GROMACS .gro file of C-alpha atoms in nm:
model
  513
    1MET     CA    1   2.344  -3.450  -5.819
    2THR     CA    2   2.211  -3.449  -5.469
    3THR     CA    3   2.098  -3.144  -5.280
    4GLU     CA    4   2.125  -3.126  -4.910
    5ALA     CA    5   1.843  -2.971  -4.718
    6VAL     CA    6   1.956  -2.664  -4.535
    7GLN     CA    7   1.802  -2.641  -4.189
    8ALA     CA    8   1.700  -2.297  -4.078
    9PRO     CA    9   1.810  -2.200  -3.728
   10PRO     CA   10   1.535  -2.235  -3.466
   11PHE     CA   11   1.332  -1.919  -3.428
   12ASN     CA   12   1.292  -1.790  -3.073
   13PRO     CA   13   1.011  -1.532  -3.072
   14VAL     CA   14   1.083  -1.416  -2.719
   15ARG     CA   15   1.448  -1.341  -2.790
   16TYR     CA   16   1.361  -1.175  -3.121
   17THR     CA   17   1.098  -0.953  -2.957
   18ARG     CA   18   1.337  -0.842  -2.684
   19GLN     CA   19   1.618  -0.767  -2.929
   20ALA     CA   20   1.388  -0.576  -3.164
   21SER     CA   21   1.239  -0.376  -2.875
   22ARG     CA   22   1.587  -0.293  -2.741
   23ALA     CA   23   1.711  -0.187  -3.083
   24PHE     CA   24   1.401   0.028  -3.147
   25SER     CA   25   1.428   0.188  -2.804
   26ARG     CA   26   1.795   0.274  -2.849
   27SER     CA   27   1.734   0.419  -3.195
   28ARG     CA   28   1.456   0.646  -3.069
   29THR     CA   29   1.607   0.747  -2.735
   30ARG     CA   30   1.825   1.056  -2.731
   31PHE     CA   31   2.113   1.094  -2.489
   32ARG     CA   32   1.989   1.441  -2.396
   33ASP     CA   33   1.653   1.307  -2.273
   34VAL     CA   34   1.816   1.034  -2.066
   35PHE     CA   35   2.062   1.283  -1.916
   36VAL     CA   36   1.781   1.524  -1.823
   37ASP     CA   37   1.577   1.250  -1.656
   38VAL     CA   38   1.873   1.123  -1.456
   39TYR     CA   39   1.980   1.476  -1.364
   40THR     CA   40   1.627   1.565  -1.245
   41ALA     CA   41   1.600   1.255  -1.028
   42VAL     CA   42   1.946   1.301  -0.876
   43LEU     CA   43   1.881   1.671  -0.816
   44ALA     CA   44   1.551   1.600  -0.637
   45LEU     CA   45   1.705   1.336  -0.412
   46GLY     CA   46   2.011   1.551  -0.355
   47THR     CA   47   1.796   1.848  -0.254
   48ILE     CA   48   1.607   1.642   0.004
   49ALA     CA   49   1.934   1.497   0.135
   50ALA     CA   50   2.091   1.843   0.156
   51LEU     CA   51   1.794   1.981   0.349
   52ALA     CA   52   1.806   1.685   0.589
   53VAL     CA   53   2.182   1.722   0.642
   54GLY     CA   54   2.140   2.096   0.690
   55LEU     CA   55   1.884   2.041   0.964
   56VAL     CA   56   2.108   1.788   1.139
   57LEU     CA   57   2.406   2.024   1.120
   58ALA     CA   58   2.196   2.314   1.250
   59LEU     CA   59   2.101   2.100   1.550
   60ARG     CA   60   2.426   1.904   1.579
   61ASP     CA   61   2.471   1.985   1.947
   62GLN     CA   62   2.124   1.860   2.037
   63VAL     CA   63   2.168   1.550   1.818
   64ALA     CA   64   2.502   1.467   1.975
   65GLN     CA   65   2.357   1.509   2.323
   66ALA     CA   66   2.063   1.280   2.243
   67TRP     CA   67   2.294   1.026   2.078
   68ASN     CA   68   2.528   1.012   2.380
   69VAL     CA   69   2.261   0.987   2.649
   70GLY     CA   70   2.333   0.617   2.685
   71SER     CA   71   2.369   0.297   2.492
   72GLY     CA   72   2.040   0.168   2.629
   73ARG     CA   73   1.832   0.469   2.520
   74THR     CA   74   1.513   0.399   2.327
   75LEU     CA   75   1.260   0.629   2.169
   76VAL     CA   76   0.972   0.454   2.345
   77ALA     CA   77   1.060   0.282   2.671
   78PRO     CA   78   0.943  -0.080   2.710
   79PRO     CA   79   0.638  -0.124   2.935
   80SER     CA   80   0.679  -0.199   3.303
   81PHE     CA   81   0.483  -0.524   3.272
   82SER     CA   82   0.658  -0.816   3.104
   83LEU     CA   83   0.558  -0.933   2.758
   84PRO     CA   84   0.633  -1.279   2.619
   85ASP     CA   85   0.926  -1.327   2.384
   86GLY     CA   86   0.837  -1.280   2.021
   87ALA     CA   87   0.537  -1.057   2.090
   88ALA     CA   88   0.639  -0.804   1.824
   89ALA     CA   89   0.699  -1.080   1.569
   90ALA     CA   90   0.357  -1.230   1.647
   91VAL     CA   91   0.189  -0.891   1.597
   92LEU     CA   92   0.361  -0.845   1.261
   93VAL     CA   93   0.274  -1.198   1.144
   94PHE     CA   94  -0.090  -1.151   1.247
   95ALA     CA   95  -0.110  -0.819   1.061
   96ALA     CA   96   0.039  -0.978   0.749
   97LEU     CA   97  -0.204  -1.272   0.760
   98ALA     CA   98  -0.498  -1.036   0.808
   99VAL     CA   99  -0.386  -0.836   0.503
  100VAL     CA  100  -0.363  -1.158   0.300
  101MET     CA  101  -0.718  -1.253   0.402
  102VAL     CA  102  -0.859  -0.910   0.313
  103ILE     CA  103  -0.685  -0.897  -0.026
  104ALA     CA  104  -0.783  -1.258  -0.102
  105ARG     CA  105  -1.145  -1.173  -0.026
  106LYS     CA  106  -1.133  -0.882  -0.269
  107LEU     CA  107  -0.978  -1.100  -0.542
  108GLY     CA  108  -1.214  -1.391  -0.488
  109PRO     CA  109  -1.022  -1.611  -0.413
  110ALA     CA  110  -1.246  -1.841  -0.620
  111ALA     CA  111  -1.307  -1.662  -0.949
  112VAL     CA  112  -1.372  -1.714  -1.317
  113SER     CA  113  -1.284  -1.504  -1.618
  114GLY     CA  114  -1.541  -1.294  -1.801
  115PRO     CA  115  -1.612  -1.536  -2.089
  116GLU     CA  116  -1.636  -1.832  -1.851
  117GLY     CA  117  -1.874  -1.646  -1.624
  118TYR     CA  118  -2.109  -1.525  -1.893
  119TRP     CA  119  -2.105  -1.836  -2.113
  120TRP     CA  120  -2.065  -2.131  -1.875
  121LEU     CA  121  -2.212  -2.041  -1.536
  122GLY     CA  122  -2.565  -2.029  -1.677
  123LEU     CA  123  -2.539  -2.382  -1.819
  124PRO     CA  124  -2.627  -2.696  -1.621
  125LEU     CA  125  -2.260  -2.784  -1.562
  126GLU     CA  126  -2.081  -2.882  -1.245
  127ARG     CA  127  -1.913  -2.570  -1.113
  128ARG     CA  128  -1.642  -2.727  -0.895
  129PRO     CA  129  -1.405  -2.846  -1.176
  130MET     CA  130  -1.432  -2.504  -1.340
  131VAL     CA  131  -1.313  -2.321  -1.029
  132ALA     CA  132  -1.092  -2.574  -0.847
  133GLY     CA  133  -0.792  -2.558  -1.084
  134ARG     CA  134  -0.752  -2.181  -1.073
  135LEU     CA  135  -0.804  -2.174  -0.696
  136THR     CA  136  -0.536  -2.441  -0.646
  137ARG     CA  137  -0.286  -2.245  -0.854
  138ARG     CA  138  -0.360  -1.931  -0.656
  139LEU     CA  139  -0.308  -2.112  -0.325
  140LEU     CA  140   0.027  -2.249  -0.443
  141LEU     CA  141   0.136  -1.901  -0.551
  142VAL     CA  142   0.027  -1.759  -0.216
  143TRP     CA  143   0.229  -2.021  -0.028
  144ALA     CA  144   0.542  -1.975  -0.238
  145GLY     CA  145   0.530  -1.594  -0.241
  146THR     CA  146   0.463  -1.546   0.130
  147ALA     CA  147   0.722  -1.806   0.232
  148VAL     CA  148   0.992  -1.633   0.028
  149LEU     CA  149   0.893  -1.287   0.155
  150TYR     CA  150   0.900  -1.405   0.517
  151LEU     CA  151   1.267  -1.509   0.512
  152PRO     CA  152   1.436  -1.164   0.518
  153PHE     CA  153   1.192  -1.033   0.779
  154GLY     CA  154   1.233  -1.349   0.986
  155PHE     CA  155   1.611  -1.311   1.004
  156VAL     CA  156   1.574  -0.945   1.100
  157MET     CA  157   1.311  -1.007   1.369
  158ASP     CA  158   1.495  -1.296   1.535
  159LEU     CA  159   1.870  -1.310   1.478
  160GLU     CA  160   1.928  -1.596   1.724
  161THR     CA  161   1.716  -1.853   1.538
  162SER     CA  162   1.900  -2.108   1.327
  163VAL     CA  163   1.870  -2.120   0.949
  164ARG     CA  164   1.670  -2.443   0.973
  165GLY     CA  165   1.425  -2.280   1.213
  166GLN     CA  166   1.383  -1.978   0.988
  167VAL     CA  167   1.313  -2.193   0.682
  168LEU     CA  168   1.058  -2.400   0.878
  169ALA     CA  169   0.897  -2.079   1.009
  170ALA     CA  170   0.879  -1.940   0.654
  171ALA     CA  171   0.705  -2.256   0.533
  172THR     CA  172   0.465  -2.235   0.828
  173PHE     CA  173   0.393  -1.871   0.752
  174GLY     CA  174   0.314  -1.969   0.394
  175VAL     CA  175   0.073  -2.232   0.527
  176GLY     CA  176  -0.088  -1.963   0.743
  177ALA     CA  177  -0.127  -1.738   0.438
  178VAL     CA  178  -0.295  -2.026   0.252
  179CYS     CA  179  -0.526  -2.067   0.551
  180ALA     CA  180  -0.609  -1.695   0.534
  181ALA     CA  181  -0.697  -1.729   0.165
  182LEU     CA  182  -0.911  -2.035   0.241
  183LEU     CA  183  -1.094  -1.840   0.511
  184ALA     CA  184  -1.172  -1.579   0.246
  185GLY     CA  185  -1.301  -1.858   0.020
  186LEU     CA  186  -1.520  -1.985   0.302
  187GLN     CA  187  -1.674  -1.640   0.329
  188GLN     CA  188  -1.759  -1.655  -0.042
  189ALA     CA  189  -1.970  -1.968   0.006
  190ARG     CA  190  -2.174  -1.809   0.286
  191PRO     CA  191  -2.487  -1.603   0.226
  192ALA     CA  192  -2.419  -1.234   0.173
  193PRO     CA  193  -2.433  -1.035   0.502
  194ARG     CA  194  -2.722  -0.796   0.534
  195SER     CA  195  -2.540  -0.524   0.729
  196ALA     CA  196  -2.191  -0.404   0.816
  197ALA     CA  197  -2.226  -0.534   1.172
  198GLU     CA  198  -2.305  -0.882   1.042
  199ARG     CA  199  -2.003  -0.862   0.811
  200ARG     CA  200  -1.775  -0.774   1.103
  201ARG     CA  201  -1.914  -1.059   1.313
  202GLY     CA  202  -1.840  -1.294   1.026
  203LEU     CA  203  -1.474  -1.186   1.022
  204LEU     CA  204  -1.421  -1.247   1.395
  205PRO     CA  205  -1.372  -1.630   1.381
  206GLY     CA  206  -1.126  -1.593   1.095
  207LEU     CA  207  -0.924  -1.331   1.283
  208LEU     CA  208  -0.908  -1.553   1.589
  209ALA     CA  209  -0.780  -1.841   1.375
  210LEU     CA  210  -0.515  -1.615   1.221
  211ALA     CA  211  -0.407  -1.499   1.568
  212LEU     CA  212  -0.345  -1.861   1.667
  213LEU     CA  213  -0.153  -1.923   1.344
  214SER     CA  214   0.067  -1.620   1.411
  215LEU     CA  215   0.159  -1.761   1.752
  216VAL     CA  216   0.227  -2.098   1.590
  217THR     CA  217   0.465  -1.935   1.339
  218VAL     CA  218   0.663  -1.765   1.614
  219ARG     CA  219   0.689  -2.087   1.816
  220VAL     CA  220   0.796  -2.283   1.508
  221ALA     CA  221   1.085  -2.040   1.461
  222ALA     CA  222   1.195  -2.136   1.813
  223GLY     CA  223   1.208  -2.505   1.711
  224SER     CA  224   0.859  -2.644   1.780
  225TRP     CA  225   0.806  -2.845   1.459
  226VAL     CA  226   0.506  -3.028   1.608
  227LEU     CA  227   0.305  -2.706   1.589
  228ALA     CA  228   0.403  -2.675   1.221
  229VAL     CA  229   0.251  -3.016   1.152
  230GLY     CA  230  -0.061  -2.914   1.345
  231GLY     CA  231  -0.098  -2.592   1.145
  232LEU     CA  232  -0.058  -2.787   0.821
  233GLY     CA  233  -0.329  -3.031   0.931
  234VAL     CA  234  -0.571  -2.749   1.014
  235THR     CA  235  -0.507  -2.587   0.674
  236VAL     CA  236  -0.563  -2.915   0.489
  237ALA     CA  237  -0.893  -2.972   0.674
  238LEU     CA  238  -1.004  -2.617   0.595
  239GLY     CA  239  -0.906  -2.668   0.230
  240LEU     CA  240  -1.118  -2.983   0.205
  241LEU     CA  241  -1.411  -2.791   0.353
  242VAL     CA  242  -1.373  -2.503   0.109
  243PHE     CA  243  -1.335  -2.729  -0.198
  244SER     CA  244  -1.648  -2.921  -0.097
  245ARG     CA  245  -1.845  -2.593  -0.100
  246LEU     CA  246  -1.723  -2.446  -0.427
  247ASP     CA  247  -2.053  -2.531  -0.597
  248ARG     CA  248  -2.236  -2.311  -0.341
  249ILE     CA  249  -2.060  -1.989  -0.442
  250PRO     CA  250  -2.302  -1.768  -0.639
  251GLY     CA  251  -2.218  -1.699  -1.001
  252ARG     CA  252  -2.218  -1.322  -0.952
  253GLU     CA  253  -1.954  -1.363  -0.678
  254LEU     CA  254  -1.731  -1.566  -0.911
  255ILE     CA  255  -1.769  -1.306  -1.188
  256ARG     CA  256  -1.694  -1.025  -0.943
  257GLY     CA  257  -1.376  -1.197  -0.826
  258GLY     CA  258  -1.262  -1.251  -1.183
  259ALA     CA  259  -1.329  -0.887  -1.275
  260VAL     CA  260  -1.137  -0.754  -0.973
  261SER     CA  261  -0.850  -0.998  -1.034
  262GLY     CA  262  -0.824  -0.895  -1.399
  263HIS     CA  263  -0.840  -0.525  -1.311
  264THR     CA  264  -0.570  -0.563  -1.045
  265GLY     CA  265  -0.345  -0.772  -1.269
  266ALA     CA  266  -0.369  -0.519  -1.551
  267ALA     CA  267  -0.294  -0.231  -1.311
  268VAL     CA  268   0.013  -0.413  -1.175
  269TYR     CA  269   0.131  -0.491  -1.527
  270LEU     CA  270   0.091  -0.125  -1.626
  271MET     CA  271   0.264  -0.016  -1.302
  272ASP     CA  272  -0.022   0.221  -1.213
  273LEU     CA  273  -0.035   0.245  -0.833
  274ASN     CA  274  -0.350   0.457  -0.834
  275GLU     CA  275  -0.532   0.202  -1.047
  276VAL     CA  276  -0.421  -0.078  -0.815
  277GLY     CA  277  -0.585   0.111  -0.529
  278ARG     CA  278  -0.904   0.164  -0.730
  279ALA     CA  279  -0.916  -0.205  -0.825
  280LEU     CA  280  -0.880  -0.324  -0.464
  281SER     CA  281  -1.109  -0.061  -0.314
  282ALA     CA  282  -1.472  -0.124  -0.242
  283GLU     CA  283  -1.752  -0.005  -0.465
  284PRO     CA  284  -1.768   0.377  -0.468
  285ASP     CA  285  -2.071   0.407  -0.244
  286GLY     CA  286  -2.116   0.661   0.030
  287VAL     CA  287  -2.298   0.713   0.354
  288ALA     CA  288  -2.644   0.849   0.277
  289SER     CA  289  -2.736   1.151   0.486
  290ASP     CA  290  -3.021   1.397   0.437
  291ARG     CA  291  -2.838   1.654   0.648
  292ALA     CA  292  -2.528   1.632   0.427
  293ALA     CA  293  -2.749   1.662   0.117
  294ARG     CA  294  -2.915   1.978   0.248
  295TRP     CA  295  -2.581   2.126   0.352
  296TYR     CA  296  -2.434   2.056   0.008
  297ALA     CA  297  -2.742   2.202  -0.167
  298ARG     CA  298  -2.684   2.542  -0.007
  299GLY     CA  299  -2.394   2.609  -0.240
  300GLY     CA  300  -2.126   2.872  -0.186
  301ARG     CA  301  -2.078   3.237  -0.250
  302THR     CA  302  -1.769   3.187  -0.467
  303PRO     CA  303  -1.664   2.911  -0.710
  304PHE     CA  304  -1.384   2.806  -0.475
  305GLY     CA  305  -1.628   2.789  -0.182
  306SER     CA  306  -1.866   2.571  -0.384
  307LEU     CA  307  -1.585   2.338  -0.490
  308LEU     CA  308  -1.455   2.316  -0.134
  309ARG     CA  309  -1.805   2.235  -0.011
  310ALA     CA  310  -1.837   1.959  -0.272
  311ASP     CA  311  -1.497   1.811  -0.186
  312THR     CA  312  -1.583   1.821   0.183
  313ALA     CA  313  -1.913   1.642   0.128
  314ALA     CA  314  -1.746   1.376  -0.088
  315PHE     CA  315  -1.467   1.326   0.167
  316LEU     CA  316  -1.700   1.290   0.464
  317ARG     CA  317  -1.936   1.054   0.280
  318THR     CA  318  -1.665   0.816   0.156
  319ARG     CA  319  -1.711   0.482   0.328
  320GLY     CA  320  -1.416   0.322   0.508
  321LEU     CA  321  -1.182   0.617   0.470
  322TRP     CA  322  -1.041   0.596   0.822
  323VAL     CA  323  -1.005   0.219   0.841
  324ARG     CA  324  -0.645   0.194   0.722
  325PRO     CA  325  -0.509   0.497   0.916
  326VAL     CA  326  -0.665   0.377   1.242
  327LEU     CA  327  -0.539   0.022   1.195
  328VAL     CA  328  -0.190   0.146   1.106
  329LEU     CA  329  -0.186   0.369   1.415
  330ALA     CA  330  -0.290   0.079   1.640
  331LEU     CA  331  -0.035  -0.155   1.478
  332CYS     CA  332   0.248   0.098   1.517
  333ALA     CA  333   0.167   0.149   1.887
  334ALA     CA  334   0.148  -0.228   1.944
  335LEU     CA  335   0.486  -0.286   1.777
  336LEU     CA  336   0.652  -0.011   1.979
  337LEU     CA  337   0.516  -0.161   2.301
  338ALA     CA  338   0.582  -0.525   2.216
  339GLY     CA  339   0.924  -0.474   2.060
  340GLY     CA  340   1.113  -0.419   2.386
  341ALA     CA  341   1.422  -0.200   2.412
  342GLN     CA  342   1.477  -0.139   2.042
  343PRO     CA  343   1.732   0.116   1.912
  344PRO     CA  344   1.590   0.460   1.830
  345LEU     CA  345   1.665   0.424   1.458
  346VAL     CA  346   1.458   0.104   1.439
  347GLN     CA  347   1.163   0.269   1.610
  348LEU     CA  348   1.191   0.574   1.384
  349GLY     CA  349   1.186   0.336   1.087
  350MET     CA  350   0.860   0.184   1.217
  351ILE     CA  351   0.705   0.530   1.245
  352ALA     CA  352   0.819   0.622   0.893
  353VAL     CA  353   0.667   0.302   0.750
  354ALA     CA  354   0.342   0.379   0.934
  355VAL     CA  355   0.327   0.725   0.776
  356PHE     CA  356   0.397   0.592   0.426
  357ALA     CA  357   0.124   0.328   0.473
  358ALA     CA  358  -0.145   0.559   0.614
  359ALA     CA  359  -0.103   0.880   0.413
  360PRO     CA  360  -0.215   0.755   0.066
  361ALA     CA  361  -0.542   0.618   0.209
  362LEU     CA  362  -0.683   0.967   0.266
  363GLY     CA  363  -0.634   1.066  -0.098
  364ALA     CA  364  -0.922   0.844  -0.214
  365VAL     CA  365  -1.143   1.134  -0.327
  366ALA     CA  366  -0.855   1.292  -0.520
  367ARG     CA  367  -0.783   0.960  -0.692
  368ARG     CA  368  -1.142   0.943  -0.815
  369THR     CA  369  -1.142   1.298  -0.950
  370ALA     CA  370  -0.801   1.241  -1.113
  371ILE     CA  371  -0.953   0.977  -1.343
  372MET     CA  372  -1.100   1.254  -1.563
  373PRO     CA  373  -0.877   1.561  -1.527
  374GLY     CA  374  -1.065   1.732  -1.809
  375LEU     CA  375  -1.353   1.800  -1.572
  376ASP     CA  376  -1.126   2.015  -1.355
  377MET     CA  377  -1.047   2.229  -1.659
  378LEU     CA  378  -1.417   2.311  -1.698
  379LEU     CA  379  -1.432   2.474  -1.355
  380PRO     CA  380  -1.410   2.856  -1.344
  381LEU     CA  381  -1.097   2.825  -1.131
  382SER     CA  382  -0.726   2.794  -1.189
  383VAL     CA  383  -0.562   2.453  -1.156
  384SER     CA  384  -0.378   2.564  -0.842
  385LEU     CA  385  -0.704   2.651  -0.662
  386VAL     CA  386  -0.859   2.320  -0.766
  387ARG     CA  387  -0.559   2.134  -0.621
  388LEU     CA  388  -0.584   2.345  -0.304
  389SER     CA  389  -0.947   2.244  -0.261
  390ARG     CA  390  -0.854   1.877  -0.310
  391MET     CA  391  -0.585   1.912  -0.041
  392ALA     CA  392  -0.794   2.082   0.226
  393LEU     CA  393  -0.963   1.779   0.379
  394PRO     CA  394  -0.674   1.528   0.342
  395ALA     CA  395  -0.436   1.780   0.500
  396ALA     CA  396  -0.672   1.843   0.791
  397ALA     CA  397  -0.735   1.472   0.843
  398LEU     CA  398  -0.367   1.377   0.830
  399ALA     CA  399  -0.277   1.667   1.060
  400LEU     CA  400  -0.523   1.518   1.310
  401TRP     CA  401  -0.386   1.165   1.252
  402THR     CA  402  -0.020   1.266   1.291
  403ALA     CA  403  -0.103   1.470   1.601
  404ALA     CA  404  -0.275   1.163   1.747
  405LEU     CA  405   0.031   0.950   1.661
  406CYS     CA  406   0.261   1.199   1.834
  407ALA     CA  407   0.026   1.216   2.133
  408VAL     CA  408   0.048   0.838   2.167
  409LEU     CA  409   0.427   0.858   2.146
  410VAL     CA  410   0.432   1.132   2.411
  411LEU     CA  411   0.220   0.914   2.642
  412LEU     CA  412   0.467   0.631   2.584
  413GLY     CA  413   0.756   0.854   2.691
  414ALA     CA  414   0.900   0.967   2.358
  415GLY     CA  415   0.926   1.336   2.455
  416ASP     CA  416   0.735   1.647   2.557
  417THR     CA  417   0.403   1.777   2.427
  418SER     CA  418   0.564   2.008   2.170
  419LEU     CA  419   0.592   1.701   1.945
  420ILE     CA  420   0.214   1.714   1.895
  421ALA     CA  421   0.237   2.056   1.729
  422LEU     CA  422   0.525   1.932   1.516
  423GLY     CA  423   0.316   1.632   1.408
  424ALA     CA  424   0.019   1.851   1.317
  425LEU     CA  425   0.239   2.064   1.090
  426ALA     CA  426   0.388   1.753   0.931
  427GLY     CA  427   0.037   1.619   0.864
  428VAL     CA  428  -0.031   1.914   0.634
  429GLY     CA  429   0.261   1.805   0.418
  430PHE     CA  430   0.141   1.444   0.424
  431GLY     CA  431  -0.203   1.555   0.303
  432ALA     CA  432  -0.044   1.742   0.013
  433SER     CA  433   0.161   1.431  -0.067
  434ALA     CA  434  -0.154   1.216  -0.079
  435VAL     CA  435  -0.305   1.449  -0.341
  436ARG     CA  436   0.026   1.465  -0.532
  437GLY     CA  437   0.028   1.086  -0.552
  438ALA     CA  438  -0.332   1.086  -0.676
  439TYR     CA  439  -0.239   1.316  -0.967
  440ARG     CA  440   0.080   1.132  -1.064
  441VAL     CA  441   0.167   1.123  -1.434
  442GLN     CA  442   0.027   0.832  -1.632
  443PRO     CA  443   0.271   0.629  -1.846
  444ASP     CA  444   0.290   0.720  -2.212
  445TRP     CA  445   0.268   0.387  -2.395
  446SER     CA  446   0.312   0.552  -2.736
  447LEU     CA  447   0.681   0.610  -2.659
  448PRO     CA  448   0.935   0.327  -2.666
  449PRO     CA  449   1.023   0.180  -2.325
  450LYS     CA  450   1.352   0.247  -2.153
  451ASP     CA  451   1.598  -0.031  -2.081
  452THR     CA  452   1.675  -0.079  -1.711
  453PRO     CA  453   1.848  -0.354  -1.510
  454PHE     CA  454   1.498  -0.476  -1.418
  455GLY     CA  455   1.375  -0.488  -1.777
  456PRO     CA  456   1.210  -0.230  -2.004
  457ILE     CA  457   0.976   0.019  -1.838
  458PRO     CA  458   0.757   0.284  -2.000
  459SER     CA  459   0.889   0.636  -2.034
  460ALA     CA  460   0.835   0.874  -1.740
  461GLN     CA  461   0.708   0.589  -1.520
  462ALA     CA  462   1.017   0.576  -1.300
  463GLY     CA  463   0.957   0.931  -1.182
  464SER     CA  464   0.583   0.883  -1.172
  465MET     CA  465   0.599   0.594  -0.925
  466VAL     CA  466   0.786   0.801  -0.664
  467CYS     CA  467   0.553   1.099  -0.710
  468GLY     CA  468   0.394   1.162  -0.371
  469PHE     CA  469   0.650   0.959  -0.178
  470ASP     CA  470   0.913   1.227  -0.237
  471THR     CA  471   0.715   1.504  -0.068
  472THR     CA  472   0.612   1.264   0.210
  473LEU     CA  473   0.980   1.204   0.279
  474LEU     CA  474   1.044   1.578   0.270
  475ALA     CA  475   0.776   1.647   0.533
  476LEU     CA  476   0.885   1.345   0.739
  477VAL     CA  477   1.247   1.451   0.797
  478PRO     CA  478   1.183   1.724   1.062
  479LEU     CA  479   0.926   1.506   1.237
  480LEU     CA  480   1.168   1.215   1.274
  481LEU     CA  481   1.441   1.449   1.390
  482GLY     CA  482   1.213   1.596   1.656
  483LEU     CA  483   1.113   1.249   1.775
  484PHE     CA  484   1.479   1.154   1.800
  485LEU     CA  485   1.559   1.463   2.007
  486GLY     CA  486   1.257   1.423   2.232
  487TYR     CA  487   1.168   1.792   2.213
  488VAL     CA  488   1.116   2.057   1.944
  489PRO     CA  489   1.358   2.350   1.913
  490GLY     CA  490   1.220   2.663   1.754
  491VAL     CA  491   1.426   2.626   1.437
  492LEU     CA  492   1.293   2.274   1.389
  493LEU     CA  493   0.932   2.395   1.418
  494LEU     CA  494   1.000   2.663   1.157
  495ALA     CA  495   1.167   2.408   0.932
  496GLN     CA  496   0.867   2.175   0.958
  497ALA     CA  497   0.631   2.458   0.868
  498ALA     CA  498   0.851   2.553   0.572
  499PHE     CA  499   0.879   2.194   0.446
  500SER     CA  500   0.503   2.141   0.467
  501ALA     CA  501   0.444   2.471   0.286
  502VAL     CA  502   0.684   2.359   0.012
  503CYS     CA  503   0.484   2.035  -0.025
  504VAL     CA  504   0.160   2.231  -0.062
  505LEU     CA  505   0.311   2.470  -0.318
  506VAL     CA  506   0.460   2.185  -0.518
  507VAL     CA  507   0.118   2.022  -0.550
  508MET     CA  508  -0.056   2.351  -0.634
  509TYR     CA  509   0.180   2.469  -0.904
  510SER     CA  510   0.321   2.151  -1.054
  511GLN     CA  511   0.196   2.114  -1.409
  512PRO     CA  512   0.125   1.764  -1.545
  513ARG     CA  513   0.348   1.668  -1.834
   0.00000   0.00000   0.00000
């Protein structure tokens, strides 16, 4: 009697894990909880939409008049002097390449993991083979990711370019991003700068090279493939130079890059936007000042006054707090000038993106204090007063920033000077939104994840990720409407004040779950 061997079906651990996680999630998830979450999200978005529609209907005559002024109307008129074709695209490409270089410098780009750094760097081993493989993989990922991300923006920026030209421009932009990462690697191999002025002088040659690469990308989209070959040759030469100097990078710099890369990767995996900002931010050092120390040592007459004095001192001593808002303001003005006669809705979209990019930067102090919320509970103050103290300086700073943005738009012909007051009121709401985003709810990993079309996500994280952006959008609606009209009716000014006050009250009295 013969027995046949019965083959077991192949075991796929990935498929089994996904099926088990989905089954566990469905067995533990109640329909009532899902319905409440969906209802809350729809109600919040519907409320904002209803308020925006109500404002438009209240000012429908003014909106219709501004809409029918003429087909060639723009929010910001193009300058009287002529600018070359593709100037706005070149500015955007240069800004993107500069961001790639800055982020690559924070992440390394040459880096080693913790065990490699502490166990291998101290041994008499050649350092180049240890670092070259990981750096090569990072450069390939940078090229592939930036080339894919360029395609939709390339078609939007230049609709007349052929598909072949757009694909070649995307590949050239990816090469430029690799060059930006290599420039960051070249900075790693140099001696550490002694001062901030020396650090800025060291960035100047790299920025000039990226400016040339941005012009090359724009010309390649127009069909100049010879420039694409030239940009590729420059990148290859720079890569050979960087790989020949990998053994000169100090061990502490390689360990630092690995630590920041691991911290950032874990924060992205956990979908924690605040932690991503902390990972990519500089070391929490401040500007030393004896005068600020003496002013802080005076104390206050009340607990709220003392806390406000401490928050003010921490805000003013935070290094690099105004870098991103100032750069975003300059970039927005350059795009409005270089973009030509763009439709008003496109220009309003640029302004909205500028606000969403600049507002979270001024919540840096609140993000640091939000790491340990238990310390706020020890203060002899209510939670609402603590949040109010955290909002005071960001709201004042963003009111100044938004007023400056509106002043620039007024100088460029967007409307009358009443827009500056409207911008200052909107800045108060933006400051409250920055603090709201800093205190967003952390994901609860003890609960089963929820199934979504994009894969399982932790519970309460979907609402947590939009926390802060929702109130920013609420405070932004009257400002954009006023910019579209070109002047500020009285009802719109009252609406802006009410919306900003709602943002402040939401931050003060919202209780963390």
